């Protein structure tokens, strides 16, 4: 048996389902983000993000089985992610993380990663 992962610690699949459902509820209403997403495949987008996050935190490896190596910066290249888009993404993610009501330490672990990852996905800067 493998060691208990952060995925397990915070509640496994139900936790990640709640997280991405809350997140996409916000994204679907967001004037900056909404147009970037595939209007006919919100469910697919939700599944891809959930599978990636589950895998990242030690859960099932389903993401890579279906999508291969994440290469997330490359996959985000088609979208113009400036400060506004990054902040909008983080705002909806913050609301989603809050909805989990995790203990402070787990909240900080999850949020620290998401903030770092969102900064690394930015691909447009003010004076370009
Ligand atoms: C995909 C936007 C940050 C993980 C996408 C898609 C968009 C998008 C428009 C395509 C939706 C789809 O069809 O799957 C953004 C914006 C961000 C951001 C505006 C702002 C910074 C992040 C971060 C992560 C992430 C921080 C990881 C922690 C993913 C994943 C996919 C995805 C896993 C699916 C990739 C695939 O397999 O095709 N994102 N994203 N994104 N995003 Fe983001």
JSON list of N, CA and C in Angstrom, two decimals, residues 65-127:
[
{"chain": "A", "resi": 65, "resn": "UNK", "atom": "N", "xyz": [-3.09, 9.35, -18.72]},
{"chain": "A", "resi": 65, "resn": "UNK", "atom": "CA", "xyz": [-3.52, 8.24, -19.58]},
{"chain": "A", "resi": 65, "resn": "UNK", "atom": "C", "xyz": [-4.30, 8.76, -20.78]},
{"chain": "A", "resi": 66, "resn": "UNK", "atom": "N", "xyz": [-5.11, 9.79, -20.56]},
{"chain": "A", "resi": 66, "resn": "UNK", "atom": "CA", "xyz": [-5.92, 10.32, -21.64]},
{"chain": "A", "resi": 66, "resn": "UNK", "atom": "C", "xyz": [-5.26, 11.42, -22.44]},
{"chain": "A", "resi": 67, "resn": "UNK", "atom": "N", "xyz": [-4.44, 12.26, -21.77]},
{"chain": "A", "resi": 67, "resn": "UNK", "atom": "CA", "xyz": [-3.94, 13.48, -22.39]},
{"chain": "A", "resi": 67, "resn": "UNK", "atom": "C", "xyz": [-2.43, 13.50, -22.59]},
{"chain": "A", "resi": 68, "resn": "UNK", "atom": "N", "xyz": [-1.72, 12.52, -22.05]},
{"chain": "A", "resi": 68, "resn": "UNK", "atom": "CA", "xyz": [-0.26, 12.53, -22.16]},
{"chain": "A", "resi": 68, "resn": "UNK", "atom": "C", "xyz": [0.36, 13.49, -21.15]},
{"chain": "A", "resi": 69, "resn": "UNK", "atom": "N", "xyz": [1.62, 13.86, -21.41]},
{"chain": "A", "resi": 69, "resn": "UNK", "atom": "CA", "xyz": [2.31, 14.77, -20.51]},
{"chain": "A", "resi": 69, "resn": "UNK", "atom": "C", "xyz": [1.55, 16.09, -20.45]},
{"chain": "A", "resi": 70, "resn": "UNK", "atom": "N", "xyz": [1.37, 16.65, -19.25]},
{"chain": "A", "resi": 70, "resn": "UNK", "atom": "CA", "xyz": [0.54, 17.86, -19.14]},
{"chain": "A", "resi": 70, "resn": "UNK", "atom": "C", "xyz": [1.02, 19.05, -19.99]},
{"chain": "A", "resi": 71, "resn": "UNK", "atom": "N", "xyz": [2.32, 19.34, -19.96]},
{"chain": "A", "resi": 71, "resn": "UNK", "atom": "CA", "xyz": [2.85, 20.49, -20.72]},
{"chain": "A", "resi": 71, "resn": "UNK", "atom": "C", "xyz": [1.87, 21.68, -20.69]},
{"chain": "A", "resi": 72, "resn": "UNK", "atom": "N", "xyz": [1.57, 22.11, -19.48]},
{"chain": "A", "resi": 72, "resn": "UNK", "atom": "CA", "xyz": [0.48, 23.08, -19.34]},
{"chain": "A", "resi": 72, "resn": "UNK", "atom": "C", "xyz": [0.77, 24.45, -19.94]},
{"chain": "A", "resi": 73, "resn": "UNK", "atom": "N", "xyz": [2.02, 24.91, -19.83]},
{"chain": "A", "resi": 73, "resn": "UNK", "atom": "CA", "xyz": [2.31, 26.22, -20.43]},
{"chain": "A", "resi": 73, "resn": "UNK", "atom": "C", "xyz": [2.05, 26.17, -21.94]},
{"chain": "A", "resi": 74, "resn": "UNK", "atom": "N", "xyz": [2.48, 25.08, -22.56]},
{"chain": "A", "resi": 74, "resn": "UNK", "atom": "CA", "xyz": [2.26, 24.95, -24.00]},
{"chain": "A", "resi": 74, "resn": "UNK", "atom": "C", "xyz": [0.77, 24.87, -24.33]},
{"chain": "A", "resi": 75, "resn": "UNK", "atom": "N", "xyz": [0.01, 24.11, -23.53]},
{"chain": "A", "resi": 75, "resn": "UNK", "atom": "CA", "xyz": [-1.42, 23.98, -23.80]},
{"chain": "A", "resi": 75, "resn": "UNK", "atom": "C", "xyz": [-2.18, 25.29, -23.60]},
{"chain": "A", "resi": 76, "resn": "UNK", "atom": "N", "xyz": [-1.60, 26.21, -22.81]},
{"chain": "A", "resi": 76, "resn": "UNK", "atom": "CA", "xyz": [-2.26, 27.50, -22.59]},
{"chain": "A", "resi": 76, "resn": "UNK", "atom": "C", "xyz": [-1.80, 28.57, -23.58]},
{"chain": "A", "resi": 77, "resn": "UNK", "atom": "N", "xyz": [-0.83, 28.24, -24.42]},
{"chain": "A", "resi": 77, "resn": "UNK", "atom": "CA", "xyz": [-0.32, 29.23, -25.38]},
{"chain": "A", "resi": 77, "resn": "UNK", "atom": "C", "xyz": [-1.40, 29.82, -26.28]},
{"chain": "A", "resi": 78, "resn": "UNK", "atom": "N", "xyz": [-2.43, 29.04, -26.70]},
{"chain": "A", "resi": 78, "resn": "UNK", "atom": "CA", "xyz": [-3.46, 29.63, -27.56]},
{"chain": "A", "resi": 78, "resn": "UNK", "atom": "C", "xyz": [-4.31, 30.70, -26.88]},
{"chain": "A", "resi": 79, "resn": "UNK", "atom": "N", "xyz": [-4.25, 30.78, -25.54]},
{"chain": "A", "resi": 79, "resn": "UNK", "atom": "CA", "xyz": [-5.09, 31.75, -24.83]},
{"chain": "A", "resi": 79, "resn": "UNK", "atom": "C", "xyz": [-4.24, 32.91, -24.36]},
{"chain": "A", "resi": 80, "resn": "UNK", "atom": "N", "xyz": [-4.75, 34.14, -24.56]},
{"chain": "A", "resi": 80, "resn": "UNK", "atom": "CA", "xyz": [-4.03, 35.33, -24.12]},
{"chain": "A", "resi": 80, "resn": "UNK", "atom": "C", "xyz": [-4.28, 35.52, -22.63]},
{"chain": "A", "resi": 81, "resn": "UNK", "atom": "N", "xyz": [-3.32, 35.11, -21.82]},
{"chain": "A", "resi": 81, "resn": "UNK", "atom": "CA", "xyz": [-3.48, 35.18, -20.36]},
{"chain": "A", "resi": 81, "resn": "UNK", "atom": "C", "xyz": [-2.67, 36.36, -19.83]},
{"chain": "A", "resi": 82, "resn": "UNK", "atom": "N", "xyz": [-3.36, 37.49, -19.61]},
{"chain": "A", "resi": 82, "resn": "UNK", "atom": "CA", "xyz": [-2.73, 38.69, -19.07]},
{"chain": "A", "resi": 82, "resn": "UNK", "atom": "C", "xyz": [-3.05, 38.78, -17.56]},
{"chain": "A", "resi": 83, "resn": "UNK", "atom": "N", "xyz": [-2.68, 39.90, -16.93]},
{"chain": "A", "resi": 83, "resn": "UNK", "atom": "CA", "xyz": [-2.94, 40.05, -15.49]},
{"chain": "A", "resi": 83, "resn": "UNK", "atom": "C", "xyz": [-4.41, 39.87, -15.16]},
{"chain": "A", "resi": 84, "resn": "UNK", "atom": "N", "xyz": [-5.24, 40.45, -16.04]},
{"chain": "A", "resi": 84, "resn": "UNK", "atom": "CA", "xyz": [-6.67, 40.42, -15.79]},
{"chain": "A", "resi": 84, "resn": "UNK", "atom": "C", "xyz": [-7.21, 38.99, -15.81]},
{"chain": "A", "resi": 85, "resn": "UNK", "atom": "N", "xyz": [-6.79, 38.22, -16.81]},
{"chain": "A", "resi": 85, "resn": "UNK", "atom": "CA", "xyz": [-7.26, 36.83, -16.94]},
{"chain": "A", "resi": 85, "resn": "UNK", "atom": "C", "xyz": [-6.73, 35.99, -15.78]},
{"chain": "A", "resi": 86, "resn": "UNK", "atom": "N", "xyz": [-5.45, 36.20, -15.44]},
{"chain": "A", "resi": 86, "resn": "UNK", "atom": "CA", "xyz": [-4.85, 35.44, -14.33]},
{"chain": "A", "resi": 86, "resn": "UNK", "atom": "C", "xyz": [-5.59, 35.75, -13.03]},
{"chain": "A", "resi": 87, "resn": "UNK", "atom": "N", "xyz": [-5.85, 37.05, -12.79]},
{"chain": "A", "resi": 87, "resn": "UNK", "atom": "CA", "xyz": [-6.53, 37.42, -11.54]},
{"chain": "A", "resi": 87, "resn": "UNK", "atom": "C", "xyz": [-7.97, 36.90, -11.51]},
{"chain": "A", "resi": 88, "resn": "UNK", "atom": "N", "xyz": [-8.63, 36.91, -12.66]},
{"chain": "A", "resi": 88, "resn": "UNK", "atom": "CA", "xyz": [-10.01, 36.40, -12.72]},
{"chain": "A", "resi": 88, "resn": "UNK", "atom": "C", "xyz": [-10.00, 34.90, -12.41]},
{"chain": "A", "resi": 89, "resn": "UNK", "atom": "N", "xyz": [-9.06, 34.18, -13.01]},
{"chain": "A", "resi": 89, "resn": "UNK", "atom": "CA", "xyz": [-8.94, 32.74, -12.75]},
{"chain": "A", "resi": 89, "resn": "UNK", "atom": "C", "xyz": [-8.73, 32.49, -11.26]},
{"chain": "A", "resi": 90, "resn": "UNK", "atom": "N", "xyz": [-7.81, 33.26, -10.66]},
{"chain": "A", "resi": 90, "resn": "UNK", "atom": "CA", "xyz": [-7.52, 33.07, -9.23]},
{"chain": "A", "resi": 90, "resn": "UNK", "atom": "C", "xyz": [-8.70, 33.46, -8.35]},
{"chain": "A", "resi": 91, "resn": "UNK", "atom": "N", "xyz": [-9.46, 34.46, -8.74]},
{"chain": "A", "resi": 91, "resn": "UNK", "atom": "CA", "xyz": [-10.64, 34.86, -7.95]},
{"chain": "A", "resi": 91, "resn": "UNK", "atom": "C", "xyz": [-11.65, 33.72, -7.88]},
{"chain": "A", "resi": 92, "resn": "UNK", "atom": "N", "xyz": [-11.93, 33.10, -9.02]},
{"chain": "A", "resi": 92, "resn": "UNK", "atom": "CA", "xyz": [-12.90, 32.00, -9.00]},
{"chain": "A", "resi": 92, "resn": "UNK", "atom": "C", "xyz": [-12.33, 30.78, -8.28]},
{"chain": "A", "resi": 93, "resn": "UNK", "atom": "N", "xyz": [-11.03, 30.58, -8.41]},
{"chain": "A", "resi": 93, "resn": "UNK", "atom": "CA", "xyz": [-10.42, 29.45, -7.71]},
{"chain": "A", "resi": 93, "resn": "UNK", "atom": "C", "xyz": [-10.42, 29.69, -6.21]},
{"chain": "A", "resi": 94, "resn": "UNK", "atom": "N", "xyz": [-10.21, 30.95, -5.79]},
{"chain": "A", "resi": 94, "resn": "UNK", "atom": "CA", "xyz": [-10.23, 31.25, -4.34]},
{"chain": "A", "resi": 94, "resn": "UNK", "atom": "C", "xyz": [-11.61, 30.93, -3.76]},
{"chain": "A", "resi": 95, "resn": "UNK", "atom": "N", "xyz": [-12.67, 31.35, -4.47]},
{"chain": "A", "resi": 95, "resn": "UNK", "atom": "CA", "xyz": [-14.04, 31.05, -4.03]},
{"chain": "A", "resi": 95, "resn": "UNK", "atom": "C", "xyz": [-14.25, 29.54, -3.93]},
{"chain": "A", "resi": 96, "resn": "UNK", "atom": "N", "xyz": [-13.72, 28.82, -4.91]},
{"chain": "A", "resi": 96, "resn": "UNK", "atom": "CA", "xyz": [-13.87, 27.37, -4.94]},
{"chain": "A", "resi": 96, "resn": "UNK", "atom": "C", "xyz": [-13.11, 26.72, -3.78]},
{"chain": "A", "resi": 97, "resn": "UNK", "atom": "N", "xyz": [-11.90, 27.18, -3.52]},
{"chain": "A", "resi": 97, "resn": "UNK", "atom": "CA", "xyz": [-11.12, 26.62, -2.41]},
{"chain": "A", "resi": 97, "resn": "UNK", "atom": "C", "xyz": [-11.82, 26.93, -1.08]},
{"chain": "A", "resi": 98, "resn": "UNK", "atom": "N", "xyz": [-12.33, 28.16, -0.95]},
{"chain": "A", "resi": 98, "resn": "UNK", "atom": "CA", "xyz": [-13.06, 28.52, 0.28]},
{"chain": "A", "resi": 98, "resn": "UNK", "atom": "C", "xyz": [-14.21, 27.56, 0.54]},
{"chain": "A", "resi": 99, "resn": "UNK", "atom": "N", "xyz": [-14.89, 27.15, -0.53]},
{"chain": "A", "resi": 99, "resn": "UNK", "atom": "CA", "xyz": [-16.07, 26.30, -0.37]},
{"chain": "A", "resi": 99, "resn": "UNK", "atom": "C", "xyz": [-15.71, 24.94, 0.22]},
{"chain": "A", "resi": 100, "resn": "UNK", "atom": "N", "xyz": [-14.44, 24.56, 0.15]},
{"chain": "A", "resi": 100, "resn": "UNK", "atom": "CA", "xyz": [-14.01, 23.27, 0.69]},
{"chain": "A", "resi": 100, "resn": "UNK", "atom": "C", "xyz": [-13.87, 23.30, 2.21]},
{"chain": "A", "resi": 101, "resn": "UNK", "atom": "N", "xyz": [-13.69, 24.51, 2.77]},
{"chain": "A", "resi": 101, "resn": "UNK", "atom": "CA", "xyz": [-13.51, 24.67, 4.22]},
{"chain": "A", "resi": 101, "resn": "UNK", "atom": "C", "xyz": [-12.45, 23.72, 4.78]},
{"chain": "A", "resi": 102, "resn": "UNK", "atom": "N", "xyz": [-11.29, 23.75, 4.15]},
{"chain": "A", "resi": 102, "resn": "UNK", "atom": "CA", "xyz": [-10.17, 22.90, 4.58]},
{"chain": "A", "resi": 102, "resn": "UNK", "atom": "C", "xyz": [-9.52, 23.50, 5.83]},
{"chain": "A", "resi": 103, "resn": "UNK", "atom": "N", "xyz": [-8.87, 22.66, 6.63]},
{"chain": "A", "resi": 103, "resn": "UNK", "atom": "CA", "xyz": [-8.03, 23.18, 7.71]},
{"chain": "A", "resi": 103, "resn": "UNK", "atom": "C", "xyz": [-6.98, 24.13, 7.12]},
{"chain": "A", "resi": 104, "resn": "UNK", "atom": "N", "xyz": [-6.58, 25.14, 7.91]},
{"chain": "A", "resi": 104, "resn": "UNK", "atom": "CA", "xyz": [-5.67, 26.18, 7.41]},
{"chain": "A", "resi": 104, "resn": "UNK", "atom": "C", "xyz": [-4.44, 25.65, 6.68]},
{"chain": "A", "resi": 105, "resn": "UNK", "atom": "N", "xyz": [-3.82, 24.64, 7.24]},
{"chain": "A", "resi": 105, "resn": "UNK", "atom": "CA", "xyz": [-2.57, 24.16, 6.65]},
{"chain": "A", "resi": 105, "resn": "UNK", "atom": "C", "xyz": [-2.80, 23.56, 5.27]},
{"chain": "A", "resi": 106, "resn": "UNK", "atom": "N", "xyz": [-3.87, 22.80, 5.12]},
{"chain": "A", "resi": 106, "resn": "UNK", "atom": "CA", "xyz": [-4.19, 22.20, 3.82]},
{"chain": "A", "resi": 106, "resn": "UNK", "atom": "C", "xyz": [-4.61, 23.27, 2.82]},
{"chain": "A", "resi": 107, "resn": "UNK", "atom": "N", "xyz": [-5.38, 24.23, 3.31]},
{"chain": "A", "resi": 107, "resn": "UNK", "atom": "CA", "xyz": [-5.80, 25.35, 2.47]},
{"chain": "A", "resi": 107, "resn": "UNK", "atom": "C", "xyz": [-4.56, 26.06, 1.91]},
{"chain": "A", "resi": 108, "resn": "UNK", "atom": "N", "xyz": [-3.59, 26.31, 2.80]},
{"chain": "A", "resi": 108, "resn": "UNK", "atom": "CA", "xyz": [-2.38, 27.03, 2.40]},
{"chain": "A", "resi": 108, "resn": "UNK", "atom": "C", "xyz": [-1.56, 26.22, 1.38]},
{"chain": "A", "resi": 109, "resn": "UNK", "atom": "N", "xyz": [-1.51, 24.93, 1.57]},
{"chain": "A", "resi": 109, "resn": "UNK", "atom": "CA", "xyz": [-0.76, 24.07, 0.63]},
{"chain": "A", "resi": 109, "resn": "UNK", "atom": "C", "xyz": [-1.39, 24.12, -0.76]},
{"chain": "A", "resi": 110, "resn": "UNK", "atom": "N", "xyz": [-2.71, 23.92, -0.80]},
{"chain": "A", "resi": 110, "resn": "UNK", "atom": "CA", "xyz": [-3.42, 23.91, -2.07]},
{"chain": "A", "resi": 110, "resn": "UNK", "atom": "C", "xyz": [-3.35, 25.28, -2.74]},
{"chain": "A", "resi": 111, "resn": "UNK", "atom": "N", "xyz": [-3.61, 26.32, -1.97]},
{"chain": "A", "resi": 111, "resn": "UNK", "atom": "CA", "xyz": [-3.65, 27.67, -2.53]},
{"chain": "A", "resi": 111, "resn": "UNK", "atom": "C", "xyz": [-2.28, 28.14, -3.00]},
{"chain": "A", "resi": 112, "resn": "UNK", "atom": "N", "xyz": [-1.25, 27.80, -2.24]},
{"chain": "A", "resi": 112, "resn": "UNK", "atom": "CA", "xyz": [0.11, 28.20, -2.61]},
{"chain": "A", "resi": 112, "resn": "UNK", "atom": "C", "xyz": [0.46, 27.66, -3.99]},
{"chain": "A", "resi": 113, "resn": "UNK", "atom": "N", "xyz": [0.11, 26.41, -4.22]},
{"chain": "A", "resi": 113, "resn": "UNK", "atom": "CA", "xyz": [0.37, 25.81, -5.52]},
{"chain": "A", "resi": 113, "resn": "UNK", "atom": "C", "xyz": [-0.44, 26.50, -6.63]},
{"chain": "A", "resi": 114, "resn": "UNK", "atom": "N", "xyz": [-1.72, 26.72, -6.39]},
{"chain": "A", "resi": 114, "resn": "UNK", "atom": "CA", "xyz": [-2.59, 27.29, -7.43]},
{"chain": "A", "resi": 114, "resn": "UNK", "atom": "C", "xyz": [-2.14, 28.70, -7.82]},
{"chain": "A", "resi": 115, "resn": "UNK", "atom": "N", "xyz": [-1.73, 29.49, -6.81]},
{"chain": "A", "resi": 115, "resn": "UNK", "atom": "CA", "xyz": [-1.26, 30.85, -7.08]},
{"chain": "A", "resi": 115, "resn": "UNK", "atom": "C", "xyz": [0.02, 30.82, -7.92]},
{"chain": "A", "resi": 116, "resn": "UNK", "atom": "N", "xyz": [0.94, 29.94, -7.54]},
{"chain": "A", "resi": 116, "resn": "UNK", "atom": "CA", "xyz": [2.19, 29.81, -8.28]},
{"chain": "A", "resi": 116, "resn": "UNK", "atom": "C", "xyz": [1.92, 29.35, -9.72]},
{"chain": "A", "resi": 117, "resn": "UNK", "atom": "N", "xyz": [1.05, 28.35, -9.84]},
{"chain": "A", "resi": 117, "resn": "UNK", "atom": "CA", "xyz": [0.75, 27.80, -11.17]},
{"chain": "A", "resi": 117, "resn": "UNK", "atom": "C", "xyz": [0.08, 28.85, -12.06]},
{"chain": "A", "resi": 118, "resn": "UNK", "atom": "N", "xyz": [-0.82, 29.64, -11.48]},
{"chain": "A", "resi": 118, "resn": "UNK", "atom": "CA", "xyz": [-1.51, 30.67, -12.27]},
{"chain": "A", "resi": 118, "resn": "UNK", "atom": "C", "xyz": [-0.51, 31.74, -12.75]},
{"chain": "A", "resi": 119, "resn": "UNK", "atom": "N", "xyz": [0.43, 32.10, -11.88]},
{"chain": "A", "resi": 119, "resn": "UNK", "atom": "CA", "xyz": [1.46, 33.06, -12.30]},
{"chain": "A", "resi": 119, "resn": "UNK", "atom": "C", "xyz": [2.29, 32.48, -13.43]},
{"chain": "A", "resi": 120, "resn": "UNK", "atom": "N", "xyz": [2.57, 31.19, -13.35]},
{"chain": "A", "resi": 120, "resn": "UNK", "atom": "CA", "xyz": [3.43, 30.59, -14.38]},
{"chain": "A", "resi": 120, "resn": "UNK", "atom": "C", "xyz": [2.70, 30.41, -15.71]},
{"chain": "A", "resi": 121, "resn": "UNK", "atom": "N", "xyz": [1.37, 30.46, -15.68]},
{"chain": "A", "resi": 121, "resn": "UNK", "atom": "CA", "xyz": [0.59, 30.29, -16.92]},
{"chain": "A", "resi": 121, "resn": "UNK", "atom": "C", "xyz": [0.42, 31.61, -17.66]},
{"chain": "A", "resi": 122, "resn": "UNK", "atom": "N", "xyz": [0.72, 32.72, -16.99]},
{"chain": "A", "resi": 122, "resn": "UNK", "atom": "CA", "xyz": [0.57, 34.03, -17.65]},
{"chain": "A", "resi": 122, "resn": "UNK", "atom": "C", "xyz": [1.49, 34.08, -18.86]},
{"chain": "A", "resi": 123, "resn": "UNK", "atom": "N", "xyz": [0.97, 34.60, -19.99]},
{"chain": "A", "resi": 123, "resn": "UNK", "atom": "CA", "xyz": [1.79, 34.67, -21.21]},
{"chain": "A", "resi": 123, "resn": "UNK", "atom": "C", "xyz": [1.66, 36.01, -21.94]},
{"chain": "A", "resi": 124, "resn": "UNK", "atom": "N", "xyz": [1.05, 36.99, -21.28]},
{"chain": "A", "resi": 124, "resn": "UNK", "atom": "CA", "xyz": [0.99, 38.36, -21.81]},
{"chain": "A", "resi": 124, "resn": "UNK", "atom": "C", "xyz": [1.27, 39.32, -20.66]},
{"chain": "A", "resi": 125, "resn": "UNK", "atom": "N", "xyz": [2.11, 40.34, -20.92]},
{"chain": "A", "resi": 125, "resn": "UNK", "atom": "CA", "xyz": [2.44, 41.32, -19.89]},
{"chain": "A", "resi": 125, "resn": "UNK", "atom": "C", "xyz": [2.13, 42.73, -20.39]},
{"chain": "A", "resi": 126, "resn": "UNK", "atom": "N", "xyz": [1.91, 43.67, -19.44]},
{"chain": "A", "resi": 126, "resn": "UNK", "atom": "CA", "xyz": [1.40, 45.00, -19.78]},
{"chain": "A", "resi": 126, "resn": "UNK", "atom": "C", "xyz": [2.05, 45.70, -20.98]},
{"chain": "A", "resi": 127, "resn": "UNK", "atom": "N", "xyz": [3.39, 45.71, -21.09]},
{"chain": "A", "resi": 127, "resn": "UNK", "atom": "CA", "xyz": [3.97, 46.52, -22.16]},
{"chain": "A", "resi": 127, "resn": "UNK", "atom": "C", "xyz": [4.36, 45.73, -23.41]}
]
